[in-house]
CSV table of C-alpha atoms in Angstrom, one decimal:
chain,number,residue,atom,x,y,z
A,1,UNK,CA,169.5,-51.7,5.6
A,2,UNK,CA,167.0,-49.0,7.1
A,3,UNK,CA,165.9,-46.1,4.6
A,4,UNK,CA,167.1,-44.3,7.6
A,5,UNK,CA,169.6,-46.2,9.6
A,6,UNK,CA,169.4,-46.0,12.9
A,7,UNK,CA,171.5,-48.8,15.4
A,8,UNK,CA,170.0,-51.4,16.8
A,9,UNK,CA,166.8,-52.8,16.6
A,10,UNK,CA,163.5,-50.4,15.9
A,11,UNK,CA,161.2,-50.8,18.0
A,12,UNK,CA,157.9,-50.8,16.4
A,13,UNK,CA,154.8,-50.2,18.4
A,14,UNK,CA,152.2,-48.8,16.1
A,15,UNK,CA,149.0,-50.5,16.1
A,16,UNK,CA,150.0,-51.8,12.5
A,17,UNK,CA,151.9,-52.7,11.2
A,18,UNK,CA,153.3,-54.8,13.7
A,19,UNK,CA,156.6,-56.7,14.2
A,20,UNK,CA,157.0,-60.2,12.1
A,21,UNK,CA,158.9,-62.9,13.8
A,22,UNK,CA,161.2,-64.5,12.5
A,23,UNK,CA,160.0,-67.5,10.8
A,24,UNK,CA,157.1,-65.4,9.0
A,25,UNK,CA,160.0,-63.7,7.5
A,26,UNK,CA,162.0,-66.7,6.5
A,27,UNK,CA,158.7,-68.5,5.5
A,28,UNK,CA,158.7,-65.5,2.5
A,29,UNK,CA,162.0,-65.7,1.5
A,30,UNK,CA,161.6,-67.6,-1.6
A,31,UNK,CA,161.2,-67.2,-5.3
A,32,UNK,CA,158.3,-67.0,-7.1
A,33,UNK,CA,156.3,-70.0,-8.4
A,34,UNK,CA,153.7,-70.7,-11.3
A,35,UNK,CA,150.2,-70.6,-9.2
A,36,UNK,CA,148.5,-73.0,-11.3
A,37,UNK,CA,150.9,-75.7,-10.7
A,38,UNK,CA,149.0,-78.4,-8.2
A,39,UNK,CA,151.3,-76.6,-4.8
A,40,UNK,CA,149.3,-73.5,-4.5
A,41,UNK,CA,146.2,-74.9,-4.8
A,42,UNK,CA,146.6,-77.4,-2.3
A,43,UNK,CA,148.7,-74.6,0.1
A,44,UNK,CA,145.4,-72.6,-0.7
A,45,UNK,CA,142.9,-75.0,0.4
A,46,UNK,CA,144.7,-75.9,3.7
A,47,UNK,CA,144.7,-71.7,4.3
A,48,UNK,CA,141.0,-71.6,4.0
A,49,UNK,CA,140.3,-74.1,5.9
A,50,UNK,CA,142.7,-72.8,8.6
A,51,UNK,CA,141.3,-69.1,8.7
A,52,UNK,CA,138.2,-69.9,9.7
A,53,UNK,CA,139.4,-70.8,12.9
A,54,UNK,CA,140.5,-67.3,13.6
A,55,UNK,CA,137.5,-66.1,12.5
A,56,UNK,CA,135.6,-68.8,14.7
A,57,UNK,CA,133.0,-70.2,12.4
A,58,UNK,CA,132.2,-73.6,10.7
A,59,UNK,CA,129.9,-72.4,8.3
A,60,UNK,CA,131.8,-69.2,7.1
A,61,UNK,CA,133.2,-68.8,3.6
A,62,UNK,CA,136.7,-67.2,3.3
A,63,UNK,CA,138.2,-64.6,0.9
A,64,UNK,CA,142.0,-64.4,0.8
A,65,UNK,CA,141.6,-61.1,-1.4
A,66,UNK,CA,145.4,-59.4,-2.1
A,67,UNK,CA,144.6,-55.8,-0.5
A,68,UNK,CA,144.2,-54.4,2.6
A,69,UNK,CA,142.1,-53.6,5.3
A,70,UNK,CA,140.1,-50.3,3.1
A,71,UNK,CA,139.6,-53.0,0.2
A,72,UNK,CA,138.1,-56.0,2.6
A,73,UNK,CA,135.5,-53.0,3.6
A,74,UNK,CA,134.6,-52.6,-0.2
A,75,UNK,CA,134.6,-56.2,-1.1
A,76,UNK,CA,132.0,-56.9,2.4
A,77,UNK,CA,129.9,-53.7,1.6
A,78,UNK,CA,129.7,-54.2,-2.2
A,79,UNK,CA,129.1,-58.5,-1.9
A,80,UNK,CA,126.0,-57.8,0.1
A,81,UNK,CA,124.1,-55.0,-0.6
A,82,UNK,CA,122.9,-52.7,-3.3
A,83,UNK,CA,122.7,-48.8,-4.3
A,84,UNK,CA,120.6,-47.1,-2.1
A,85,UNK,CA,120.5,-49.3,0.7
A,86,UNK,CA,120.2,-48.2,4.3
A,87,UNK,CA,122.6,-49.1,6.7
A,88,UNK,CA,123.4,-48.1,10.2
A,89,UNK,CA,127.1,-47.1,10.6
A,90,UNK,CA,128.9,-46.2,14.1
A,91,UNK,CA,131.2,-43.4,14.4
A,92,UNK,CA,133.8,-43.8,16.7
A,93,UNK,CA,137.0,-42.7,15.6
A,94,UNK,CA,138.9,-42.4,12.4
A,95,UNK,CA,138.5,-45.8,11.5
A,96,UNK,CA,135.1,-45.8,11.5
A,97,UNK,CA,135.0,-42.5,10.2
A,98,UNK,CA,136.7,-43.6,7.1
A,99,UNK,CA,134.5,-46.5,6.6
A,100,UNK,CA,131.5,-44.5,6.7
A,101,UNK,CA,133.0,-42.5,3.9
A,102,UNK,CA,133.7,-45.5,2.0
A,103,UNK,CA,129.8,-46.1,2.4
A,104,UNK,CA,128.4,-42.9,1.3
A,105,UNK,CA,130.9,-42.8,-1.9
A,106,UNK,CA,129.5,-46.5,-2.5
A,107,UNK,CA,126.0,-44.3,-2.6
A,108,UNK,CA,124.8,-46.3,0.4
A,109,UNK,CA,122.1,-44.6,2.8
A,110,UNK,CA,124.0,-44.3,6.2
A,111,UNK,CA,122.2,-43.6,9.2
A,112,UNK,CA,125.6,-42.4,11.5
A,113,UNK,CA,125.2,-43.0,15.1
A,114,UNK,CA,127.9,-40.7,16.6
A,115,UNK,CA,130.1,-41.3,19.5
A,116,UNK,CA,132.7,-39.0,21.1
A,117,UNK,CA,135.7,-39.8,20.5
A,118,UNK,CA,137.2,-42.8,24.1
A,119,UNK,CA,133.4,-43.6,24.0
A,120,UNK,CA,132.2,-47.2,22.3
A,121,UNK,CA,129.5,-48.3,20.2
A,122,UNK,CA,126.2,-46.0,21.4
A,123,UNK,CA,123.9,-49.3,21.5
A,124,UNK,CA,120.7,-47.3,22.8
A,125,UNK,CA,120.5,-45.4,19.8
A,126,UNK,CA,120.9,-48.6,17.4
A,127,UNK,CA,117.9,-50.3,19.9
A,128,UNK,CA,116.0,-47.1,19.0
A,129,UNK,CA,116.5,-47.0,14.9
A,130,UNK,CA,115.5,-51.0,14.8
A,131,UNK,CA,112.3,-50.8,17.2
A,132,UNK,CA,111.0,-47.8,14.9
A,133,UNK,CA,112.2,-49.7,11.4
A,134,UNK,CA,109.5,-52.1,11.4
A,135,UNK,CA,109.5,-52.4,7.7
A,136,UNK,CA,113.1,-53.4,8.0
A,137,UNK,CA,114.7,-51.0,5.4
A,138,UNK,CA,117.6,-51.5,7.1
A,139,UNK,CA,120.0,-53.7,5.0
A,140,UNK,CA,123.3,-53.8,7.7
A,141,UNK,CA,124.9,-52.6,10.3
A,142,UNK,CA,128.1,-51.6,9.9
A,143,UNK,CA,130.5,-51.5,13.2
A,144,UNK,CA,134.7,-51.1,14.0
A,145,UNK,CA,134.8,-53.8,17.1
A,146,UNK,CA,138.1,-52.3,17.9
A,147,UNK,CA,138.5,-48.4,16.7
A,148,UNK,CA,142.5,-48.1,16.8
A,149,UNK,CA,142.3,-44.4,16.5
A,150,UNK,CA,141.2,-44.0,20.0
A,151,UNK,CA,141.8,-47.8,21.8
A,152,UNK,CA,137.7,-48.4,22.1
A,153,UNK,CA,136.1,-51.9,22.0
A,154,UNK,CA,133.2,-52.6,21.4
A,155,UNK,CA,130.6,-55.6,22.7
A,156,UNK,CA,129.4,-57.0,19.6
A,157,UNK,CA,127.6,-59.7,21.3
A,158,UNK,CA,125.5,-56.8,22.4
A,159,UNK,CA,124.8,-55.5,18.9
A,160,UNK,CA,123.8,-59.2,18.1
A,161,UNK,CA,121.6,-59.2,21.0
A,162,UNK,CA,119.9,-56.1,19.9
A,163,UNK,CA,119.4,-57.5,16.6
A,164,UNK,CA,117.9,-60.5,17.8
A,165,UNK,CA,115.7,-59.1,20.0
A,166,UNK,CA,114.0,-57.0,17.4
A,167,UNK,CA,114.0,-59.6,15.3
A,168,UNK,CA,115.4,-57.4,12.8
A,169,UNK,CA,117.0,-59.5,9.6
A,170,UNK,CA,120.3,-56.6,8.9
A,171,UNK,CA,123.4,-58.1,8.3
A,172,UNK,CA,125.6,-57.6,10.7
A,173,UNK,CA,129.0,-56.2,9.3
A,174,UNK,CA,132.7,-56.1,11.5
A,175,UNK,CA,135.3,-54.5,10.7
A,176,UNK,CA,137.9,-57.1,12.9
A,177,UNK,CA,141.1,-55.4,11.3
A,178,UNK,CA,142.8,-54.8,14.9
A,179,UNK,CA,140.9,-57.6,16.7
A,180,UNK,CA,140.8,-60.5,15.4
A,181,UNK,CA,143.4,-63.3,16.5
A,182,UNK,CA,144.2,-60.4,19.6
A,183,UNK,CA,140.7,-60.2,21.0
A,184,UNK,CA,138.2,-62.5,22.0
A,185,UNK,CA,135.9,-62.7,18.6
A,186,UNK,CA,132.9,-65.5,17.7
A,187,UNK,CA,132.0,-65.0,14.6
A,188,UNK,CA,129.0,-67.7,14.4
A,189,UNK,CA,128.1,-67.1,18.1
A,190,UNK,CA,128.1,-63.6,17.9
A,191,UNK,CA,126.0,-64.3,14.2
A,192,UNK,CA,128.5,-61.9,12.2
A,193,UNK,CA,127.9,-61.6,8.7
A,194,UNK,CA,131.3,-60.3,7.3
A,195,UNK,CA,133.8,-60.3,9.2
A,196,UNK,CA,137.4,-58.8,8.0
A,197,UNK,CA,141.0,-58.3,9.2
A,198,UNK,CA,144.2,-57.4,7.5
A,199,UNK,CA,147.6,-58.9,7.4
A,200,UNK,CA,149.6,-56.3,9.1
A,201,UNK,CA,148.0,-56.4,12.0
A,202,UNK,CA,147.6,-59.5,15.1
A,203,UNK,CA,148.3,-61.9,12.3
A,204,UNK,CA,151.9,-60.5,12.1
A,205,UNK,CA,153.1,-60.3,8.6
A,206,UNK,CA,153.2,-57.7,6.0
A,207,UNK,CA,150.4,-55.4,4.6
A,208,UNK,CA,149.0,-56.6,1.4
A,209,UNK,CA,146.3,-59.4,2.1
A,210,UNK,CA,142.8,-58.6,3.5
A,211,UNK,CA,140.8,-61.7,4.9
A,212,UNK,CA,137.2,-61.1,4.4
A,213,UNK,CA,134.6,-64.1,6.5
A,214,UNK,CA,130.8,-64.3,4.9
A,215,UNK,CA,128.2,-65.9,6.6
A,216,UNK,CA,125.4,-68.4,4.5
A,217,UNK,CA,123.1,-65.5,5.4
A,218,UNK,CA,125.6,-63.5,3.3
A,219,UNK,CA,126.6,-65.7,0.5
A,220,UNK,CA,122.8,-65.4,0.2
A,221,UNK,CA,122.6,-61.9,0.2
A,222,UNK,CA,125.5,-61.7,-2.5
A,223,UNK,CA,123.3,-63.7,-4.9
A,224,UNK,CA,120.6,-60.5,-5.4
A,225,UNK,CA,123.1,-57.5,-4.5
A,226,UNK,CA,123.6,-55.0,-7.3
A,227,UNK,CA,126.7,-53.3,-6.3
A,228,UNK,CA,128.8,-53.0,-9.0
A,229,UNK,CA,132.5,-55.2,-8.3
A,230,UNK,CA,135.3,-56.7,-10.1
A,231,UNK,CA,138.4,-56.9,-8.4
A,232,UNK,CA,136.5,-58.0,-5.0
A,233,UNK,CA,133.6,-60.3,-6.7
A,234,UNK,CA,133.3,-63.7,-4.3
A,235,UNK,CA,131.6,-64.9,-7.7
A,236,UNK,CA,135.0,-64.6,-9.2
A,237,UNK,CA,136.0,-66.6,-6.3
A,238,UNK,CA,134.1,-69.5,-6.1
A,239,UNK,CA,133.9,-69.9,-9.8
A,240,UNK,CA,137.3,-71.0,-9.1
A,241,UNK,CA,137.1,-72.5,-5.8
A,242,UNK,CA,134.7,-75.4,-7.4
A,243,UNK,CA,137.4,-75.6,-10.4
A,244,UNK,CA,140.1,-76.4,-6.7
A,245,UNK,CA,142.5,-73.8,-8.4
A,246,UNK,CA,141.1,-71.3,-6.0
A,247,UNK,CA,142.5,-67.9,-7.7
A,248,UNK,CA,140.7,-65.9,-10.4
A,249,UNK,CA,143.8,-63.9,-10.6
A,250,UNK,CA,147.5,-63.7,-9.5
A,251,UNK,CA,148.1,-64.2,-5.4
A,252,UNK,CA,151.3,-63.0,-3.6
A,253,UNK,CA,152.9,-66.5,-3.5
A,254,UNK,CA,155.4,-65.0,-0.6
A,255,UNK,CA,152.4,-63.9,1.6
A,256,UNK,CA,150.7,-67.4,1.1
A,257,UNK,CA,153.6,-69.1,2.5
A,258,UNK,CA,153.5,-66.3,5.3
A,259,UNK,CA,150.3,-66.5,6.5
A,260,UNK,CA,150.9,-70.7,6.7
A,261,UNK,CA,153.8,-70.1,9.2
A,262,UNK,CA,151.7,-67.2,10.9
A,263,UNK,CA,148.5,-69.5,11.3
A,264,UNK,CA,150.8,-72.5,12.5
A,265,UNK,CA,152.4,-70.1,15.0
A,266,UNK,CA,149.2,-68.8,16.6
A,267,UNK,CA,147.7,-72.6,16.4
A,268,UNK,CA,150.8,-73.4,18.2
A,269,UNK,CA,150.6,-71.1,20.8
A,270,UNK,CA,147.2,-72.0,21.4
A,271,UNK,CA,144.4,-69.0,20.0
A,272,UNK,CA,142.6,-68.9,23.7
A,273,UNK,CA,146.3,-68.2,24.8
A,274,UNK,CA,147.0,-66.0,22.1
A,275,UNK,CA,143.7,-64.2,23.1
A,276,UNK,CA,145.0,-63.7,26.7
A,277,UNK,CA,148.8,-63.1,26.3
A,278,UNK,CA,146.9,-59.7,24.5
A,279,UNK,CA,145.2,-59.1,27.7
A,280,UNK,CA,147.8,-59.3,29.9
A,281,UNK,CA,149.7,-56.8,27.4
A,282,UNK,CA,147.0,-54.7,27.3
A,283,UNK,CA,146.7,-55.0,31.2
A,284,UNK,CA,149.9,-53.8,31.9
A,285,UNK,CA,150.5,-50.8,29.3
A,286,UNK,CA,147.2,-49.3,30.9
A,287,UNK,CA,148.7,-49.8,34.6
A,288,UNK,CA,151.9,-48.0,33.2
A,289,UNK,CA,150.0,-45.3,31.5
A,290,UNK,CA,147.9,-44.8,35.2
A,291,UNK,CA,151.6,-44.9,37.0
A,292,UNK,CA,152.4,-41.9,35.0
A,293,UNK,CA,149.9,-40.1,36.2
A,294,UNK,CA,148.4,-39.9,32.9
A,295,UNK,CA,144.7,-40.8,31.4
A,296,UNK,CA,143.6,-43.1,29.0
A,297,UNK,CA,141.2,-41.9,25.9
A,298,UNK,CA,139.2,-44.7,26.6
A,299,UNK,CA,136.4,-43.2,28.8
A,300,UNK,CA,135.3,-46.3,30.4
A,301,UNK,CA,136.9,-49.8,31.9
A,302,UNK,CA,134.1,-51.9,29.4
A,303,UNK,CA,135.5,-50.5,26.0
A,304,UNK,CA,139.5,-51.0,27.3
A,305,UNK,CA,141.0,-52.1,23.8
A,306,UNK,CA,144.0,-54.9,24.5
A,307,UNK,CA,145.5,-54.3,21.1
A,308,UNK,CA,146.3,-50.4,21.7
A,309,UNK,CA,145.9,-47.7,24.1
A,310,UNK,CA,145.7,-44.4,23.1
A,311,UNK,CA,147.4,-42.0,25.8
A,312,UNK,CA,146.2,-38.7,26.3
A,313,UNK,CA,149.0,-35.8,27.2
A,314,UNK,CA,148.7,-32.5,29.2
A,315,UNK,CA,147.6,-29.4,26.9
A,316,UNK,CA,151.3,-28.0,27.4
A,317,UNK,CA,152.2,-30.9,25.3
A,318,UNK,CA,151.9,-31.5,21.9
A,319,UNK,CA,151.5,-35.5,21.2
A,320,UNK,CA,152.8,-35.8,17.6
A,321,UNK,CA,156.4,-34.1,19.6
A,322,UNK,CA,156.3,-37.8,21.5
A,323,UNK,CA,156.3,-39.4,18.4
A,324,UNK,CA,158.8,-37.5,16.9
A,325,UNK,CA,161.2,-37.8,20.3
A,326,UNK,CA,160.7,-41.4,20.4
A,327,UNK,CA,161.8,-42.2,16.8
A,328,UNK,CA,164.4,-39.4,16.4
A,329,UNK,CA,166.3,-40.2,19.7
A,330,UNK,CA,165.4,-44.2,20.8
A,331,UNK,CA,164.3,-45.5,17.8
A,332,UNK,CA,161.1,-46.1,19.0
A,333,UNK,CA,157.8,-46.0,16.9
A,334,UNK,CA,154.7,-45.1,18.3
A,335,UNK,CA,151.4,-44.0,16.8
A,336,UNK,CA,150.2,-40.2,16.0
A,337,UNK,CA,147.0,-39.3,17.4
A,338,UNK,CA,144.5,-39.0,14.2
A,339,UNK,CA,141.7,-36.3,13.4
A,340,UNK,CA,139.9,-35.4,16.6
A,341,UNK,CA,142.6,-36.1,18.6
A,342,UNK,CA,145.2,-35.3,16.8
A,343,UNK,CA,148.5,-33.6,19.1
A,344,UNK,CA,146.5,-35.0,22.4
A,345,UNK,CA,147.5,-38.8,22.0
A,346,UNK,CA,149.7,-40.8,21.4
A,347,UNK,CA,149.2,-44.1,20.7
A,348,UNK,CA,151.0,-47.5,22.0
A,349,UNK,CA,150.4,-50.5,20.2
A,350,UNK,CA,150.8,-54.0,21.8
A,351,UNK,CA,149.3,-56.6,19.8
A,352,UNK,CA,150.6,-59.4,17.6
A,353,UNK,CA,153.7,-61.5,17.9
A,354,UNK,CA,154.7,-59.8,21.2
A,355,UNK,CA,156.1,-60.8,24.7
A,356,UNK,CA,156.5,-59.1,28.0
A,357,UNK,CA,159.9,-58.0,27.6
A,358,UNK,CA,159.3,-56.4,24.3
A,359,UNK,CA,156.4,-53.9,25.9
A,360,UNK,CA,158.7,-53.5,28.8
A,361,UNK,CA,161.5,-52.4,26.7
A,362,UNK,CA,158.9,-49.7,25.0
A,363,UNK,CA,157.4,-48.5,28.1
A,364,UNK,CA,161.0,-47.7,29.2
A,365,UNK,CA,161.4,-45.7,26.0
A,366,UNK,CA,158.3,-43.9,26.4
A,367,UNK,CA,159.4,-43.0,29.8
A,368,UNK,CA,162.4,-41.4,28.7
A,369,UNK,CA,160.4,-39.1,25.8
A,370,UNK,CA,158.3,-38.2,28.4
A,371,UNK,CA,160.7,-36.7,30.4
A,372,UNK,CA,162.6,-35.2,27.0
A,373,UNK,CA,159.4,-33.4,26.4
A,374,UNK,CA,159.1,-31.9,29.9
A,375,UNK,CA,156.4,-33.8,31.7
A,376,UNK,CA,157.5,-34.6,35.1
A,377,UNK,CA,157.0,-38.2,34.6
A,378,UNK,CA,159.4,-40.3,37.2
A,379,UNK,CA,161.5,-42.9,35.4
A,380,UNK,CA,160.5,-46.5,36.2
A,381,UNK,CA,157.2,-45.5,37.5
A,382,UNK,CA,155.1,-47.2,34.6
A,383,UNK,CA,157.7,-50.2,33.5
A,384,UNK,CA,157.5,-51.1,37.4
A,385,UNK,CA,154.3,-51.3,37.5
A,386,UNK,CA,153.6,-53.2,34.4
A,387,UNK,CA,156.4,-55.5,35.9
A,388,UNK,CA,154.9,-55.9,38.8
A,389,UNK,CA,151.8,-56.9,37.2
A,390,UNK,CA,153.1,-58.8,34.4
A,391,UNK,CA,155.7,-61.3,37.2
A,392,UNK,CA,152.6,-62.5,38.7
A,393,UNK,CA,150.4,-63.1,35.7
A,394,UNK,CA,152.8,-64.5,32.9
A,395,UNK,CA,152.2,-68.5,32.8
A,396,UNK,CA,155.5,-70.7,31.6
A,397,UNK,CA,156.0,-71.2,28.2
A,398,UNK,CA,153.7,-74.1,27.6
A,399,UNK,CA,156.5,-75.6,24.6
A,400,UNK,CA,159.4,-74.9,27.1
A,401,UNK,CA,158.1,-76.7,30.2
C-alpha cells in the first residue's frame, strides 16, 4: 500500500525514477541467495556481457557497482585520473552542476565552460581550450549528454570530433544516466571513455545499481591514477573477475535478477526500436507542450532531449504549484523545476518502459492542472495533437503481428 494512498494507479512521470513493468517486478520477487554459490557468478557473467550492448562497445569493460548515478561519477572520475588534474567540465544544468562539484571536492582542476540554462554543450569554447593546450594538460572532459534538469542534449559525436581533430589524448567522460538505452549512444564510435547510467532511469528498475563502461584507453589510464578509492576500485573488480566469482563484496541479488529481465525486455523489443519508440514520445509531448501555447526550455530544435522536456510556465505562475496540483488532485507526478529554474518549469518525463497511451493519459492530467492553476489552457489541445501525431507514427507491435 501507498505511504500516502491515493486510488488508482500513480502516474509517475518524473525523469527518474521511472515506472517498472511488470515482469522486472516479479523478476525481484525472490529470497535472497548465497552469491558465491556457482548461480550468481554465472547470472553475473551473462550481465556483463549483455550491458555492453547498451552501452554499444566490444571492447568496453563493465562495472555493475551497487550505487547510483552520483557514485558511477566518483568511481569514472577517481579510476582515471589523479589529484590536481585538469579537466574541462560543461555546465548546463543541475546535473552537470552537481558533477562539477563532485570534481572540485575530488580536488580536480576544472576548467567550467558555462551554458545558460535550455542551451547545450558550448563546443566553440571546448575547440578553443584544446587548440591553445598544446602541452595537453588536460586529462578529461567531463560532459551530461542528456542534462534532465532542463531537457538539453547534447552531440557528443561532436565533442569526439573536436577531440580528434586536435589530436588531443583527454579522456572523454559521459555522464549517460538519462540516455542511455532511450537515446541514440555509440560508445566506441563516438570513442567514450566512461560511460555511466543508473538503474532507475531508461533501464526501468529500481535505484540502487550504477553501470559504469571503461574504455582500454581507460583501463590504461586506471593503471597510473592516484585518486584515492575503495568502495569504486575496478582493481577490486577484476581481481575478482579473473577468479569468475565477479564480486569483491555483496551485490543486491534482487536487482541482478532485475536487470536480466530488464536487458531481455529491451533486447526483445529491439534497442534501435527502443531508441525510437523514445523519439516518438519525445515527439509528441513537445507538440502537446507547443498546442498549449506554451515554450519549451530547450532553446534550440538540435539539443531537443526525448527522455524529458522541461516546460516553461507564464511568470503569474508558479511551476512547483503544477506539481503540487497534479499529485494532490490526479495523482500524477511530475518533476520540480531545479536551481535556476526553479518555480518556471515543470518537468515531464517520458522515457523507459513507456507506451503511447501511458503519455496520453499524463498529458491529459497535465491539461487539467493547467487549467486548476488558471492558465487558459483549452482541454484536449495538447493530447490531440500528440494523438494526432502519435496514430500516424506508431508501427504494430512487432511480437503481436
Amino acid at each position: 500500500m501507498d505511504f500516502v494512498y491515493g486510488p488508482g494507479k500513480n502516474h509517475l512521470f518524473v525523469p527518474g525514477p521511472v515506472n517498472i513493468p511488470e515482469p522486472v517486478i516479479r523478476a525481484m520477487n525472490r529470497n535472497n541467495e548465497d552469491y558465491r554459490s556457482p548461480a550468481i557468478p554465472a547470472l553475473t557473467k551473462t550481465l556483463l556481457e549483455d550491458v555492453k550492448k547498451i552501452f554499444k562497445t566490444t571492447s568496453g569493460t563493465p562495472f555493475l557497482i551497487p550505487t547510483t548515478g552520483t557514485g558511477a561519477w566518483e568511481s569514472a572520475l577517481t579510476n582515471t585520473l589523479s589529484p590536481g588534474d585538469r579537466i574541462v567540465s560543461f555546465l548546463i544544468g543541475q546535473f552537470s552542476l552537481l558533477w562539477i562539484d563532485q570534481q572540485q571536492r575530488l580536488n580536480f582542476r576544472v576548467d567550467v565552460i558555462e551554458s545558460d540554462w535550455g542551451r547545450g554543450a558550448d563546443l566553440d569554447a571546448l575547440a578553443s581550450k584544446l587548440e591553445a593546450d598544446r602541452s595537453h594538460t588536460i586529462k578529461a572532459v567531463c560532459i551530461v549528454h542528456n542534462e534532465t534538469a532542463t531537457g538539453v542534449t547534447s552531440d557528443l559525436a561532436a565533442v569526439r570530433k573536436l577531440l580528434d581533430e586536435y589530436r588531443h589524448p583527454a579522456l572523454l567522460l559521459v555522464d549517460g544516466v538519462s540516455s542511455i538505452c532511450a537515446l541514440d549512444f555509440r560508445m566506441d564510435e563516438w570513442g567514450v571513455d566512461v560511460a555511466l547510467t543508473g538503474s532507475q532511469k531508461a533501464l526501468s528498475m529500481p535505484t540502487g545499481m550504477g553501470i559504469v563502461c571503461a574504455s582500454p584507453k581507460a583501463m590504461e589510464a586506471a593503471k597510473t591514477a592516484k585518486s584515492v578509492r575503495v568502495f569504486f576500485d575496478w582493481n577490486d573488480y577484476l581481481k575478482f573477475y579473473k577468479l569468475g566469482t565477479y564480486w569483491p563484496y555483496t551485490p543486491s541479488i534482487q536487482l541482478l535478477y532485475g536487470l536480466r529481465t530488464a536487458l531481455d525486455l529491451l533486447f526483445e523489443e529491439g534497442l534501435d526500436n527502443v531508441i525510437a519508440r523514445h523519439s516518438r514520445l519525445g515527439k509528441a509531448t513537445r507538440l502537446a507542450v507547443e498546442a498549449w501555447g506554451l515554450k519549451n526550455c530547450t532553446q534550440r530544435e538540435e539539443w531537443f532531449s526525448d527522455t524529458v522536456t522541461a516546460v516553461v510556465v507564464p511568470p503569474y505562475i508558479n511551476s512547483a504549484d503544477v506539481v503540487k496540483r497534479a499529485w494532490t488532485r490526479y495523482n500524477l507526478s511530475l518533476g520540480l523545476g531545479l536551481n535556476k529554474v526553479a518555480g518556471k518549469v515543470f518537468r515531464i518525463g517520458h522515457l523507459g518502459n513507456l507506451n503511447e497511451l501511458q503519455l496520453l493519459g499524463c498529458l491529459s492530467g497535465v491539461e487539467m492542472v493547467l487549467k486548476d492553476v488558471g492558465y487558459p489552457v483549452k482541454l484536449g489541445s495538447g493530447v490531440a495533437a500528440a494523438a494526432a501525431y502519435l496514430r500516424n507514427s506508431t508501427p504494430m507491435i512487432t511480437s503481436r503481428i
